[in-house]
Amino acid sequence: MPAVFGKDNKKKELIGSLGEIYARIEREHQISPGDFPNLKKMQDLLQSQDFNKFQPLKSKLLETVDEMLAHDIAHLMVLVRQEETQKPVQMVKGGAFEGTQNGPFGHGYGEGAGEGIDDEDWVVARDKPMYDEIFYTLSPVNGKITGANAKREMVKSKLPNTVLGKIWKLADIDKDGLLDDEEFALANHLIKVKLEGHELPNDLPCHLIPPSMRKVIE
Ligand SMILES: [Ca+2]
């Protein structure tokens, strides 16, 4: 049964090159590596599957999903945004901000996103020279980099897109869809906070706002 042998070979080939396939999809569609299932686990799972039982691709179904992603989700996001703007201003809750009413005695005070809360200097400035070096490789125009260029760098953290989206929202302080060097340094600082296992705040705490932008907010 040559057809079956053909499929067996195809299976071996696909499992063997799954890492490269991931890398290609990441590159072509700018997907964060953190959004892919674990490579080894996926290879093991595929190994135990009978590829003969896989259904052929139904392009009609894919079209429906594309349609949903392009229109329905976009429509839904507009509604979510409307709802967000109607919500009363929220207090920062959870994670590093738990028990802030206990001041310095609260759980996690001064850690994660709370690091530098008592410092006079902007805590992000400590590592900014390092982030600046990357910033200037991302083709800034008038001192700002585009979302696409920032994304290319940020996905290297391997954090899932949902987390990176949250970081983007916190870091693009003036909401112009671009990052200047301070906003970019802040984005990287928040990535570091998350990678070190801390929670991200829902709103940017005052001590993380770049000093030059504090007047914009007030
Ligand atoms: Ca900005």
CSV table of C-alpha atoms and ligand atoms in Angstrom, one decimal:
chain,number,residue,atom,x,y,z
A,1,MET,CA,0.0,0.0,0.0
A,2,PRO,CA,2.2,2.8,-1.2
A,3,ALA,CA,-0.2,5.5,-0.2
A,4,VAL,CA,0.1,4.5,3.5
A,5,PHE,CA,4.0,4.4,3.2
A,6,GLY,CA,3.8,7.8,1.6
A,7,LYS,CA,1.8,9.1,4.6
A,8,ASP,CA,4.2,7.5,7.1
A,9,ASN,CA,7.2,9.2,5.5
A,10,LYS,CA,5.3,12.5,5.4
A,11,LYS,CA,4.6,12.0,9.1
A,12,LYS,CA,8.3,11.4,10.0
A,13,GLU,CA,9.2,14.4,7.9
A,14,LEU,CA,6.7,16.7,9.5
A,15,ILE,CA,7.6,15.7,13.1
A,16,GLY,CA,11.3,16.0,12.3
A,17,SER,CA,11.0,19.4,10.9
A,18,LEU,CA,8.3,20.8,13.3
A,19,GLY,CA,10.8,23.2,14.8
A,20,GLU,CA,11.6,24.7,11.4
A,21,ILE,CA,7.9,24.8,10.7
A,22,TYR,CA,7.2,26.7,13.9
A,23,ALA,CA,10.1,29.1,13.1
A,24,ARG,CA,8.7,29.8,9.6
A,25,ILE,CA,5.2,30.4,10.9
A,26,GLU,CA,6.6,32.8,13.6
A,27,ARG,CA,8.5,34.7,10.9
A,28,GLU,CA,5.8,34.9,8.3
A,29,HIS,CA,2.9,35.7,10.6
A,30,GLN,CA,4.8,37.5,13.4
A,31,ILE,CA,3.5,35.1,16.0
A,32,SER,CA,5.1,35.1,19.5
A,33,PRO,CA,7.0,31.8,20.1
A,34,GLY,CA,5.2,31.7,23.4
A,35,ASP,CA,1.9,31.1,21.6
A,36,PHE,CA,3.0,27.8,20.2
A,37,PRO,CA,2.5,24.5,22.0
A,38,ASN,CA,5.7,23.0,23.5
A,39,LEU,CA,7.7,21.5,20.6
A,40,LYS,CA,8.8,18.2,22.2
A,41,LYS,CA,5.3,17.6,23.6
A,42,MET,CA,3.7,18.3,20.2
A,43,GLN,CA,6.2,16.0,18.5
A,44,ASP,CA,5.3,13.2,20.9
A,45,LEU,CA,1.6,13.8,20.4
A,46,LEU,CA,1.9,13.7,16.6
A,47,GLN,CA,3.9,10.5,16.9
A,48,SER,CA,1.0,8.7,18.5
A,49,GLN,CA,-1.5,9.9,15.9
A,50,ASP,CA,-2.7,7.9,12.9
A,51,PHE,CA,-2.3,10.4,10.1
A,52,ASN,CA,-4.6,8.3,7.9
A,53,LYS,CA,-7.5,9.3,10.1
A,54,PHE,CA,-6.9,13.0,9.6
A,55,GLN,CA,-9.6,14.7,7.7
A,56,PRO,CA,-8.6,16.5,4.5
A,57,LEU,CA,-8.4,20.3,4.7
A,58,LYS,CA,-11.8,21.9,4.2
A,59,SER,CA,-11.1,25.3,2.7
A,60,LYS,CA,-14.7,26.4,3.3
A,61,LEU,CA,-14.2,26.0,7.1
A,62,LEU,CA,-10.9,28.0,7.0
A,63,GLU,CA,-12.7,30.8,5.1
A,64,THR,CA,-15.3,30.9,7.8
A,65,VAL,CA,-12.6,31.2,10.5
A,66,ASP,CA,-10.8,33.9,8.4
A,67,GLU,CA,-14.0,35.8,8.1
A,68,MET,CA,-14.6,35.6,11.8
A,69,LEU,CA,-11.1,36.8,12.7
A,70,ALA,CA,-11.2,39.6,10.2
A,71,HIS,CA,-14.7,40.9,10.9
A,72,ASP,CA,-16.5,39.5,13.9
A,73,ILE,CA,-13.5,39.7,16.3
A,74,ALA,CA,-12.7,43.2,15.1
A,75,HIS,CA,-16.3,44.2,15.7
A,76,LEU,CA,-16.2,42.6,19.1
A,77,MET,CA,-13.0,44.4,20.0
A,78,VAL,CA,-14.6,47.7,19.3
A,79,LEU,CA,-17.4,46.8,21.7
A,80,VAL,CA,-14.9,45.7,24.4
A,81,ARG,CA,-13.1,49.1,24.0
A,82,GLN,CA,-16.4,51.0,24.3
A,83,GLU,CA,-17.1,49.0,27.5
A,84,GLU,CA,-13.7,49.7,28.9
A,85,THR,CA,-14.0,53.5,28.4
A,86,GLN,CA,-17.4,53.4,30.1
A,87,LYS,CA,-16.0,51.6,33.2
A,88,PRO,CA,-15.3,53.7,36.2
A,89,VAL,CA,-11.6,54.2,36.9
A,90,GLN,CA,-10.3,51.1,38.5
A,91,MET,CA,-7.9,50.8,41.4
A,92,VAL,CA,-4.8,48.8,40.7
A,93,LYS,CA,-5.5,45.3,42.2
A,94,GLY,CA,-3.7,42.0,42.5
A,95,GLY,CA,-0.1,40.8,42.2
A,96,ALA,CA,2.4,43.3,43.4
A,97,PHE,CA,-0.3,45.6,44.4
A,98,GLU,CA,-2.1,43.4,46.8
A,99,GLY,CA,-2.4,44.9,50.1
A,100,THR,CA,-1.0,48.3,49.1
A,101,GLN,CA,-3.1,49.7,51.9
A,102,ASN,CA,-0.6,48.1,54.2
A,103,GLY,CA,2.1,50.3,52.7
A,104,PRO,CA,5.6,48.9,52.9
A,105,PHE,CA,4.3,46.0,55.0
A,106,GLY,CA,2.0,44.8,52.2
A,107,HIS,CA,2.7,41.5,50.4
A,108,GLY,CA,5.2,41.9,47.6
A,109,TYR,CA,5.8,45.6,48.3
A,110,GLY,CA,8.7,46.9,46.2
A,111,GLU,CA,8.9,43.8,44.1
A,112,GLY,CA,8.1,43.1,40.4
A,113,ALA,CA,6.2,46.1,39.0
A,114,GLY,CA,6.5,47.7,42.4
A,115,GLU,CA,10.3,47.8,42.2
A,116,GLY,CA,11.6,51.3,42.6
A,117,ILE,CA,8.4,52.6,44.1
A,118,ASP,CA,10.3,54.5,46.8
A,119,ASP,CA,13.2,55.7,44.6
A,120,GLU,CA,13.5,59.2,43.4
A,121,ASP,CA,14.9,58.1,40.1
A,122,TRP,CA,12.9,56.3,37.4
A,123,VAL,CA,13.7,52.6,38.1
A,124,VAL,CA,13.6,51.8,34.3
A,125,ALA,CA,16.5,54.2,33.8
A,126,ARG,CA,18.9,51.7,35.4
A,127,ASP,CA,18.8,49.4,32.4
A,128,LYS,CA,17.8,52.0,29.8
A,129,PRO,CA,21.3,52.2,28.1
A,130,MET,CA,20.9,48.5,27.3
A,131,TYR,CA,17.4,48.9,25.9
A,132,ASP,CA,18.5,52.0,24.0
A,133,GLU,CA,21.1,49.9,22.1
A,134,ILE,CA,18.3,47.7,20.8
A,135,PHE,CA,16.0,50.7,20.2
A,136,TYR,CA,18.4,52.2,17.7
A,137,THR,CA,18.5,49.0,15.7
A,138,LEU,CA,14.7,49.1,15.2
A,139,SER,CA,14.8,52.0,12.7
A,140,PRO,CA,13.3,54.8,14.8
A,141,VAL,CA,11.8,57.7,12.8
A,142,ASN,CA,11.7,61.0,14.6
A,143,GLY,CA,12.7,59.2,17.8
A,144,LYS,CA,9.9,56.6,17.6
A,145,ILE,CA,9.7,53.0,16.4
A,146,THR,CA,6.6,51.5,14.8
A,147,GLY,CA,4.4,48.9,16.4
A,148,ALA,CA,5.6,46.3,13.9
A,149,ASN,CA,9.2,46.9,14.7
A,150,ALA,CA,8.6,46.9,18.4
A,151,LYS,CA,6.7,43.7,18.1
A,152,ARG,CA,9.5,42.0,16.2
A,153,GLU,CA,11.7,42.6,19.2
A,154,MET,CA,9.2,42.0,21.9
A,155,VAL,CA,8.2,38.5,20.6
A,156,LYS,CA,11.8,37.4,21.3
A,157,SER,CA,10.8,37.3,25.0
A,158,LYS,CA,8.6,34.3,24.1
A,159,LEU,CA,5.8,35.7,26.2
A,160,PRO,CA,2.3,34.9,24.8
A,161,ASN,CA,0.7,37.6,22.6
A,162,THR,CA,-1.9,38.3,25.2
A,163,VAL,CA,0.8,39.3,27.7
A,164,LEU,CA,2.7,41.3,25.2
A,165,GLY,CA,-0.5,43.1,24.2
A,166,LYS,CA,-1.0,44.1,27.8
A,167,ILE,CA,2.6,45.3,28.1
A,168,TRP,CA,2.1,47.3,24.9
A,169,LYS,CA,-1.0,49.0,26.3
A,170,LEU,CA,0.9,49.9,29.5
A,171,ALA,CA,4.0,51.1,27.7
A,172,ASP,CA,2.5,53.1,24.9
A,173,ILE,CA,1.7,55.9,27.4
A,174,ASP,CA,0.6,58.6,25.0
A,175,LYS,CA,-1.3,56.0,22.9
A,176,ASP,CA,0.1,57.1,19.6
A,177,GLY,CA,0.7,53.5,18.4
A,178,LEU,CA,4.5,54.2,18.4
A,179,LEU,CA,7.2,53.8,21.1
A,180,ASP,CA,9.8,56.4,21.9
A,181,ASP,CA,13.0,55.3,23.7
A,182,GLU,CA,11.5,55.7,27.1
A,183,GLU,CA,8.3,53.8,26.3
A,184,PHE,CA,10.4,51.1,24.7
A,185,ALA,CA,12.6,50.8,27.8
A,186,LEU,CA,9.4,50.6,29.9
A,187,ALA,CA,8.1,47.8,27.7
A,188,ASN,CA,11.3,45.9,28.2
A,189,HIS,CA,11.2,46.6,31.9
A,190,LEU,CA,7.7,45.1,32.1
A,191,ILE,CA,8.8,42.1,30.0
A,192,LYS,CA,11.5,41.6,32.6
A,193,VAL,CA,9.0,41.9,35.5
A,194,LYS,CA,6.8,39.2,33.9
A,195,LEU,CA,9.7,36.9,33.0
A,196,GLU,CA,10.8,37.1,36.6
A,197,GLY,CA,7.5,35.6,37.6
A,198,HIS,CA,5.7,38.7,38.8
A,199,GLU,CA,2.2,39.9,37.9
A,200,LEU,CA,1.7,42.9,35.7
A,201,PRO,CA,-0.4,45.7,37.0
A,202,ASN,CA,-3.7,46.6,35.2
A,203,ASP,CA,-2.7,50.3,35.1
A,204,LEU,CA,0.7,51.8,35.0
A,205,PRO,CA,1.8,52.8,38.5
A,206,CYS,CA,3.0,56.4,38.8
A,207,HIS,CA,6.6,55.4,39.6
A,208,LEU,CA,6.9,53.6,36.3
A,209,ILE,CA,5.8,56.6,34.2
A,210,PRO,CA,8.9,58.2,32.6
A,211,PRO,CA,9.6,61.5,34.4
A,212,SER,CA,9.3,63.4,31.1
A,213,MET,CA,5.7,62.1,30.6
A,214,ARG,CA,4.4,62.6,34.1
A,215,LYS,CA,2.9,66.0,33.2
A,216,VAL,CA,1.1,64.4,30.2
A,217,ILE,CA,-0.9,62.2,32.6
A,218,GLU,CA,-1.7,64.8,35.2
B,1,CA,CA,3.8,56.2,22.3
